[in-house]
Short mmCIF file of C-alpha atoms and ligand atoms in Angstrom, two decimals:
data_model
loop_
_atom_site.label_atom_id
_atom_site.label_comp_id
_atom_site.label_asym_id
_atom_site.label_seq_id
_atom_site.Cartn_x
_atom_site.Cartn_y
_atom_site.Cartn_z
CA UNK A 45 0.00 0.00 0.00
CA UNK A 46 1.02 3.98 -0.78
CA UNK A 47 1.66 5.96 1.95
CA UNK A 48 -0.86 9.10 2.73
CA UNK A 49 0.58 11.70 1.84
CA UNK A 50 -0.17 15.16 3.90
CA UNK A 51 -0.31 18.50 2.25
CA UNK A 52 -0.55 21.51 4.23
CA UNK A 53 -3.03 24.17 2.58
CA UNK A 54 -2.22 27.27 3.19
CA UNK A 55 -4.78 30.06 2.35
CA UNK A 56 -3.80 33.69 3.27
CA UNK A 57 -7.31 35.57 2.93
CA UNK A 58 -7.98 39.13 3.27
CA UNK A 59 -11.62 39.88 3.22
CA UNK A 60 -12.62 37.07 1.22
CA UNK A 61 -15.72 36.16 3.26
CA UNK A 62 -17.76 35.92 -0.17
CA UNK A 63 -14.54 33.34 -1.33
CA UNK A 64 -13.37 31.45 1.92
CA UNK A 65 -16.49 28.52 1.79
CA UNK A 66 -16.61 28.15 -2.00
CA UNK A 67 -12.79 27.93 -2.08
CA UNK A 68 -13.19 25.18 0.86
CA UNK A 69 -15.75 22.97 -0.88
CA UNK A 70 -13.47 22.81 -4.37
CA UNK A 71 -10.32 22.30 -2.49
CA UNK A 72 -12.17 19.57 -0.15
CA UNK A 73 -13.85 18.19 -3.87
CA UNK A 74 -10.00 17.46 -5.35
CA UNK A 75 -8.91 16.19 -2.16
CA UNK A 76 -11.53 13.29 -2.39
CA UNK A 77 -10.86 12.60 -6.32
CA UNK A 78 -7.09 12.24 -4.64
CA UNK A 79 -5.68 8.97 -3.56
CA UNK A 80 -3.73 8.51 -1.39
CA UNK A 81 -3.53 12.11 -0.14
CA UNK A 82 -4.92 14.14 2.71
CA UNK A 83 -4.89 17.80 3.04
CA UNK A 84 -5.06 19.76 6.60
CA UNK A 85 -5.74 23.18 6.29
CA UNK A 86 -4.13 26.38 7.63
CA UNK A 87 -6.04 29.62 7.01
CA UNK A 88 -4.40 32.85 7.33
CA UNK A 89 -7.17 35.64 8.26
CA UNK A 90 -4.71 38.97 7.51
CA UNK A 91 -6.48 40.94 9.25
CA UNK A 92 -9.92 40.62 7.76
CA UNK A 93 -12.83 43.48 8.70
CA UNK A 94 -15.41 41.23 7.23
CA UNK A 95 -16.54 37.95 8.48
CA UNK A 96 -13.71 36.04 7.02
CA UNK A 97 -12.79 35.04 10.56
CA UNK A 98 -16.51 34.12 11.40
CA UNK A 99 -16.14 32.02 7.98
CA UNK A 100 -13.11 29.93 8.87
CA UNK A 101 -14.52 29.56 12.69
CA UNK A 102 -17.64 28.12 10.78
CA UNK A 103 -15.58 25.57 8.55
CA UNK A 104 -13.37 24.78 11.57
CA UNK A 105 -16.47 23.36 13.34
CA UNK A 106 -17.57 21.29 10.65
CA UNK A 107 -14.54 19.69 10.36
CA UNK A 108 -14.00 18.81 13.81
CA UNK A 109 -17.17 15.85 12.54
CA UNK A 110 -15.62 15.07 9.74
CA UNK A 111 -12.34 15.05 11.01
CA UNK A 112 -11.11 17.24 8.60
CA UNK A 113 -8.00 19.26 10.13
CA UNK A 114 -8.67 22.94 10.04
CA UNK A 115 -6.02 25.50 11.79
CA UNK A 116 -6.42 29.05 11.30
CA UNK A 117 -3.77 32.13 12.40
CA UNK A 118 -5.58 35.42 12.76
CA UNK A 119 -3.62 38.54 12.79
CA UNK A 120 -4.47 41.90 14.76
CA UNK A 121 -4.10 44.24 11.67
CA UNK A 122 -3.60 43.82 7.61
CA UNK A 123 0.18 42.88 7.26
CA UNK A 124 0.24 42.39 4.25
CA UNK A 125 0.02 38.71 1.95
CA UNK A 126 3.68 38.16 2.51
CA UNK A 127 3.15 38.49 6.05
CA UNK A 128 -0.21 35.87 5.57
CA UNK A 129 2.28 33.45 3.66
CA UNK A 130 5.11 33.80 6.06
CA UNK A 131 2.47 32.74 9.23
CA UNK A 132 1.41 29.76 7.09
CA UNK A 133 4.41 28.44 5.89
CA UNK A 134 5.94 28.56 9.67
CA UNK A 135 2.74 26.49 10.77
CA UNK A 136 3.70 24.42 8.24
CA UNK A 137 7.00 23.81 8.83
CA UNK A 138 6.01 22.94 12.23
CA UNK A 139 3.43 20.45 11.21
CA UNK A 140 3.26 16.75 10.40
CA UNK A 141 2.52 17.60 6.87
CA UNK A 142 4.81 16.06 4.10
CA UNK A 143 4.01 18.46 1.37
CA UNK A 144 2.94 21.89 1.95
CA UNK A 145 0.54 24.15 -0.89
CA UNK A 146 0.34 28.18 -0.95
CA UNK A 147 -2.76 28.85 -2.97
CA UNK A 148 -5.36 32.43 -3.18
CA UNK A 149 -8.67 32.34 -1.42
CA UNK A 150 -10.43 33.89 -4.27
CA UNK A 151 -10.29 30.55 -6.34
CA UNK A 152 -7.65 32.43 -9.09
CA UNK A 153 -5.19 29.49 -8.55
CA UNK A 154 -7.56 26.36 -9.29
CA UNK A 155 -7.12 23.97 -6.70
CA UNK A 156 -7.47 21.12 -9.47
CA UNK A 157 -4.02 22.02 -10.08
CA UNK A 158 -2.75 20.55 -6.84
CA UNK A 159 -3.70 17.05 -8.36
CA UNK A 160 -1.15 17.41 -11.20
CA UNK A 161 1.60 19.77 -8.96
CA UNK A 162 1.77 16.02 -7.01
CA UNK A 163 1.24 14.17 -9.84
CA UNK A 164 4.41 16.24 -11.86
CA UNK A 165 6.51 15.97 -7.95
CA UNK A 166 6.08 12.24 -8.19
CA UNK A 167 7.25 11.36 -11.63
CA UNK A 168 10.34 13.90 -11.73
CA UNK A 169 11.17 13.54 -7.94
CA UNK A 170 11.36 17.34 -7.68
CA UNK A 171 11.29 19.73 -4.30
CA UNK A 172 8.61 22.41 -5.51
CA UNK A 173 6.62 22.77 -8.50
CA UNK A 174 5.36 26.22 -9.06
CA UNK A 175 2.64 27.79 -10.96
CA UNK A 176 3.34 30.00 -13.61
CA UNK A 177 0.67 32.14 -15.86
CA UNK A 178 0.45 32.05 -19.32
CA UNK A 179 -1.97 35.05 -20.07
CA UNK A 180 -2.82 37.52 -17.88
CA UNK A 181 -6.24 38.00 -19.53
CA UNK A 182 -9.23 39.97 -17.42
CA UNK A 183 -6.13 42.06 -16.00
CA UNK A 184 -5.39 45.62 -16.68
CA UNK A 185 -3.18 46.28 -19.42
CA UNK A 186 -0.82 48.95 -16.76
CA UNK A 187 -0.11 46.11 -14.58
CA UNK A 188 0.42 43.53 -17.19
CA UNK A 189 3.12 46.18 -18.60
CA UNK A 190 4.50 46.94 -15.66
CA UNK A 191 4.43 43.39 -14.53
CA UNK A 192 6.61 42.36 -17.73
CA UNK A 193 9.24 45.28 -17.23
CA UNK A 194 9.89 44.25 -13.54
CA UNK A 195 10.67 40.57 -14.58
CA UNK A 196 13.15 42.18 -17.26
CA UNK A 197 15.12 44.11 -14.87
CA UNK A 198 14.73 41.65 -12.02
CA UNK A 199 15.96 38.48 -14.34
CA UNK A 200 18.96 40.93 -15.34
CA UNK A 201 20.10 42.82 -12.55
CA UNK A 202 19.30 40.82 -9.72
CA UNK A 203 21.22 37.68 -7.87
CA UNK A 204 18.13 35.80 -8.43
CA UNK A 205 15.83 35.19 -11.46
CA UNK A 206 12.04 34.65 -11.26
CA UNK A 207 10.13 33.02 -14.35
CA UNK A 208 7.54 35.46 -15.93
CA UNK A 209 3.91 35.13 -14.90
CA UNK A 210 5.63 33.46 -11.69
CA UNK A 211 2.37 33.33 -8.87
CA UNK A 212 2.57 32.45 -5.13
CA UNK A 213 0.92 29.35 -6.21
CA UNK A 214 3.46 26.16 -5.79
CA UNK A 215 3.56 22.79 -4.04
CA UNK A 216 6.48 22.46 -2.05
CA UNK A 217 8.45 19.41 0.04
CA UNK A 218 9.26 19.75 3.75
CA UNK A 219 12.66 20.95 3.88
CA UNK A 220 11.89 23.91 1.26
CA UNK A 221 9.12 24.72 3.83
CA UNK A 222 11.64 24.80 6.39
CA UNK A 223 14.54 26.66 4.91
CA UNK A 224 11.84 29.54 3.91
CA UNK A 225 11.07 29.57 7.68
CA UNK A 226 14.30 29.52 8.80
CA UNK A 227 13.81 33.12 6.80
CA UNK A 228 13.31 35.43 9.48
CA UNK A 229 13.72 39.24 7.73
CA UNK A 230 10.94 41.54 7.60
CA UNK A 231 11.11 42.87 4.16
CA UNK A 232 9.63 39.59 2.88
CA UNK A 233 9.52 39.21 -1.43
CA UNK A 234 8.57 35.50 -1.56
CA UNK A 235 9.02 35.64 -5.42
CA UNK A 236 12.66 35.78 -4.49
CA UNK A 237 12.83 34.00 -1.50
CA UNK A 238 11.39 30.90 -3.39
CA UNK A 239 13.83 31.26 -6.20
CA UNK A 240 16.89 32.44 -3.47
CA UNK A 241 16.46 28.69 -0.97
CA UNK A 242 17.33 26.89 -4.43
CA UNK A 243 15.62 23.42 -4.34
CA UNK A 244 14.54 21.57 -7.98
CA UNK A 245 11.45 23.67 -9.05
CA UNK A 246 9.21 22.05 -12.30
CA UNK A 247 6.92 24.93 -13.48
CA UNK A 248 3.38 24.04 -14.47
CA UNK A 249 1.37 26.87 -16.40
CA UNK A 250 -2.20 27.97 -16.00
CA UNK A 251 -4.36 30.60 -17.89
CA UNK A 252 -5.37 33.49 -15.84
CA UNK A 253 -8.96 33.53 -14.19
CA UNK A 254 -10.74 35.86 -12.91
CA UNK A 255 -11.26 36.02 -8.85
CA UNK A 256 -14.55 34.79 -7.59
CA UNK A 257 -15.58 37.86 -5.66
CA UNK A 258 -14.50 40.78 -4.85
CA UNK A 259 -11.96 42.93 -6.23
CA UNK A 260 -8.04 42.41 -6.17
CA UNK A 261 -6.44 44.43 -3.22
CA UNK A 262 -3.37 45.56 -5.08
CA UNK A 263 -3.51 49.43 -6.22
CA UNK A 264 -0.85 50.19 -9.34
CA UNK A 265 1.06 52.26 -6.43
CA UNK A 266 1.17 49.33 -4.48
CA UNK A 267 2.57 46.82 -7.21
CA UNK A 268 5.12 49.35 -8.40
CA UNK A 269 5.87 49.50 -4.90
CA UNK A 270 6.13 45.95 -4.05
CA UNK A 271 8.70 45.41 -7.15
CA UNK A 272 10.74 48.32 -6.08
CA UNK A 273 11.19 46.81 -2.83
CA UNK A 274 11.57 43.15 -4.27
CA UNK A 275 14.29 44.30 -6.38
CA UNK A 276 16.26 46.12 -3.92
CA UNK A 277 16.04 42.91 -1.29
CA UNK A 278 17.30 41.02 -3.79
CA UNK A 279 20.66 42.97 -5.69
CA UNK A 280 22.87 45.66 -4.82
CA UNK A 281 23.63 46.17 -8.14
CA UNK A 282 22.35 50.03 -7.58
CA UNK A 283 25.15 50.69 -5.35
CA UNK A 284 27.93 48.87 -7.37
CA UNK A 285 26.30 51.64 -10.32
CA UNK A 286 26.75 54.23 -7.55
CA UNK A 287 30.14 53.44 -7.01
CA UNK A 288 31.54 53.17 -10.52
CA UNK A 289 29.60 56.38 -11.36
CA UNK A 290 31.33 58.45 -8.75
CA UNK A 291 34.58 56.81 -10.08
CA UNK A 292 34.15 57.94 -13.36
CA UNK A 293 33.36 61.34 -12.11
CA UNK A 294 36.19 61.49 -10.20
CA UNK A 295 38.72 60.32 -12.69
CA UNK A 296 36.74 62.69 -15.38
CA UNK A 297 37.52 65.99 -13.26
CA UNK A 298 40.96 65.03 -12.29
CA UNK A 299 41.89 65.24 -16.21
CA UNK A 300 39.88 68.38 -16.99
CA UNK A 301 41.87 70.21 -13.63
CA UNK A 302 45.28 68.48 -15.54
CA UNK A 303 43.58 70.06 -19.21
CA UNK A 304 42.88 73.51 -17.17
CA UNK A 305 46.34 73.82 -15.78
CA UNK A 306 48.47 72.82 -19.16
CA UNK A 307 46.02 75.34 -21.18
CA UNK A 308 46.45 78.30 -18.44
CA UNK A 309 50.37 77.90 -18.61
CA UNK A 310 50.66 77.07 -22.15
CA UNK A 311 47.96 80.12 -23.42
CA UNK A 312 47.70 82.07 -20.69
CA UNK A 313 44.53 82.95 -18.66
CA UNK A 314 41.13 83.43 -20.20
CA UNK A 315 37.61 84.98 -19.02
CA UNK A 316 35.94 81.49 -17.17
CA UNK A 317 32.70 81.57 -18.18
CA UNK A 318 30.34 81.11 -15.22
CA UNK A 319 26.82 79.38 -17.13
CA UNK A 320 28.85 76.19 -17.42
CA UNK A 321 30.17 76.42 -13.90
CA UNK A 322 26.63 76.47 -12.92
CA UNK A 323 25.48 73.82 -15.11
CA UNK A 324 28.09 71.38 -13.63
CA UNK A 325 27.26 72.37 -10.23
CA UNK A 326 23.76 71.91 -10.75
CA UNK A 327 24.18 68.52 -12.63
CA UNK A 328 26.14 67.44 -9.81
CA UNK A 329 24.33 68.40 -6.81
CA UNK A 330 21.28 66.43 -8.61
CA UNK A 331 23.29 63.38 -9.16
CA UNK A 332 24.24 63.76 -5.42
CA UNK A 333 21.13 64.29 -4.26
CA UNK A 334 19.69 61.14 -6.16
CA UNK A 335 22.97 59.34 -4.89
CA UNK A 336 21.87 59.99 -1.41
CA UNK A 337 18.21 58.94 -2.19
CA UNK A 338 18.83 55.49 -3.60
CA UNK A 339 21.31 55.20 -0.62
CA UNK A 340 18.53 56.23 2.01
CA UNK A 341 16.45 53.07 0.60
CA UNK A 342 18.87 50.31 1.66
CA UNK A 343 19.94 52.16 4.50
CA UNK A 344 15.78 52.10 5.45
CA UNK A 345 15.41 48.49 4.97
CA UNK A 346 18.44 48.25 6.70
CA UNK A 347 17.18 50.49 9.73
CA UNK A 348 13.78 48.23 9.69
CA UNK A 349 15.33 45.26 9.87
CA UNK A 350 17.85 46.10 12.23
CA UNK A 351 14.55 46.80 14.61
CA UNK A 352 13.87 42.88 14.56
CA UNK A 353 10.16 43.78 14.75
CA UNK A 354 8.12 40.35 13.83
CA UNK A 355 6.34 40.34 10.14
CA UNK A 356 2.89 40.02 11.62
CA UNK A 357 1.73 39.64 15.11
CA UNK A 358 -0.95 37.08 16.02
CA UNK A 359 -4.46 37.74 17.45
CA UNK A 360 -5.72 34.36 17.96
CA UNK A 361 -4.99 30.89 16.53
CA UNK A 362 -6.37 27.26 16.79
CA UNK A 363 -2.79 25.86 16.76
CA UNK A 364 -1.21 25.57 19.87
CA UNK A 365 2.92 25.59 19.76
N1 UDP B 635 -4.20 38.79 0.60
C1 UDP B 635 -3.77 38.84 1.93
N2 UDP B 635 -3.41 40.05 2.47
C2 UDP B 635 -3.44 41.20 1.76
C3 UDP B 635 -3.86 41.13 0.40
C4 UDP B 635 -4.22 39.91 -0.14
O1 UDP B 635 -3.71 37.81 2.61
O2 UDP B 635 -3.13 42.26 2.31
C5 UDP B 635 -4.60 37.49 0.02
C6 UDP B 635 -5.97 37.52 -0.62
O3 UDP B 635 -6.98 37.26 0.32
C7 UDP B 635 -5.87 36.42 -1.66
C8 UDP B 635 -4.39 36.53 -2.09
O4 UDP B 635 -3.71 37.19 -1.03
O5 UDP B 635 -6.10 35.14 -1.13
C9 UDP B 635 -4.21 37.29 -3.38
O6 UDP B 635 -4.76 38.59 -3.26
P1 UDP B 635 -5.42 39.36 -4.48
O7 UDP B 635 -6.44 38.48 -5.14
O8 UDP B 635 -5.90 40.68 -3.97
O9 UDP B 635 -4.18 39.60 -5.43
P2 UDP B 635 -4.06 39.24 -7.00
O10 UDP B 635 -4.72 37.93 -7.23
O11 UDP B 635 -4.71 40.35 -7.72
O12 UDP B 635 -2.57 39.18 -7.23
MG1 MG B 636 -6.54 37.28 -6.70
#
């Protein structure tokens, strides 16, 4: 006989009352059609101001009789999905499960998927298979754009490269779990934490579909944000730039003061002209000024991460540690 195989399910859900119970019932429906597998359930309410707590309570109850396992982390405020992941995937790592699944409440990641992420793990013997999109149909056409240049200058100026279309959705074995727990910084960009821990990843792609309910929580400002931040946690190629261009500069002017001197000895002194004295200064103070800027980023993060606050904090929970 197989061994039963145990896949966490981890759902971070942020006011997706309308999604939470139809997202159960499909997720419980491919469990069944699933042999030799059992899933156990970890629900991440981020902070929810509907009744997306009230939801998961109501689940949790049912599946006490039909001893379905159903643990739930609720925080006290919005932190944030990576925040919801990063609670889930450190229940997980401290769970029995074998396998562990990040999937979207809202049903945009089909849960029949999970059947062939196994299905693909089993025959290749790889750590993780991830979910990649092919089309981002029933998406606006900004964020698709914007999506598409971030992977671009991610892919080439990063330590790390992330397929395109790359989602949070990906079946993963236990010690991935555990070395992206073992994770502890603040900043979280699982995109590049995922590809960052290594591990043999298969890629399985899936059309876009549209969420269930509701609308989708990121703003444009908050995904140009979020890939801003993802790039800087993941290269300091900006500051190698940084250096070389004040190099360059530096090297540059010592020649001109070398020109200067030979051309005031060898022709004798001329009228300086004081609108290109002003345009250097004012070129330069710019580039210092953005210098400083890009600087002030990592030395933020830095500053936030040297305050070793936690990435979410925890209102109530069913699991007890
Ligand atoms: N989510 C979350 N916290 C947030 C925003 C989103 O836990 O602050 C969850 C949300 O409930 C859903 C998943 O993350 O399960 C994806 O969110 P959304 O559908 O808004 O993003 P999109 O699918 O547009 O990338
Ligand atoms: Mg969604």
């Amino acid at each position: 006989m197989k061994d039963i195989k145990t896949v966490d399910i981890i759902v971070p859900c942020y006011n997706e009352e309308q999604n939470i119970e139809a997202f159960y019932r499909r997720t419980r429906q491919v469990e069944e059609s699933l042999e030799g597998c059992s899933f156990s359930y970890i629900f991440v309410d981020d902070g929810s101001t509907d009744g997306t707590l009230e939801t998961i309570k109501k689940l949790c109850q049912e599946a006490v009789e039909r001893v379905v396992s159903i643990k739930y982390i609720s925080f006290s405020r919005n932190f944030g999905k990576e925040a919801a992941m990063y609670a889930g995937i450190r229940a997980s790592a401290g769970s029995s499960g074998d396998l562990a699944v990040i999937i979207d409440a809202d049903l945009q990641h089909p849960p029949e998927m999970i059947g062939n992420m196994l299905g693909i793990m089993e025959e290749t013997g790889c750590d993780c298979v991830a979910a990649r999109r092919v089309s981002r149909k029933g998406e606006p056409k900004i964020r698709s754009l914007l999506a598409r240049g971030f992977y671009k200058i991610m892919n080439r100026y990063s330590d790390i490269s992330i397929a395109d279309g790359a989602v949070d959705f990906r079946l993963m074995k236990k010690a991935m779990v555990k070395a992206i727990a073992s994770m502890p910084e603040t900043q979280r960009f699982s995109k590049g934490i995922f590809a960052w821990v290594g591990f043999d990843t298969e890629w399985i792609e899936f059309e876009n579909v549209k969420r269930l309910s509701g609308e989708s929580k990121w703003t444009v400002w908050g995904l140009t944000k979020y890939a801003v931040d993802g790039f800087i946690d993941f290269a300091d190629y900006p500051l190698k730039v940084l250096g070389a261009f004040g190099g360059v500069t530096a090297a540059g002017s010592a020649l001109y003061l070398v020109f200067e001197i030979i051309k005031t000895l060898v022709m004798g002194k001329d009228t300086p002209g004081y609108a290109s004295t002003i345009c250097l200064i004012l070129f330069f103070g710019g580039v210092i000024i953005a210098m400083l800027g890009l600087l002030g980023e990592y030395i933020g993060r830095m500053y936030l991460e040297t305050k070793g606050r936690p990435v979410y904090v925890e209102k109530e929970s069913n699991i007890d540690d």
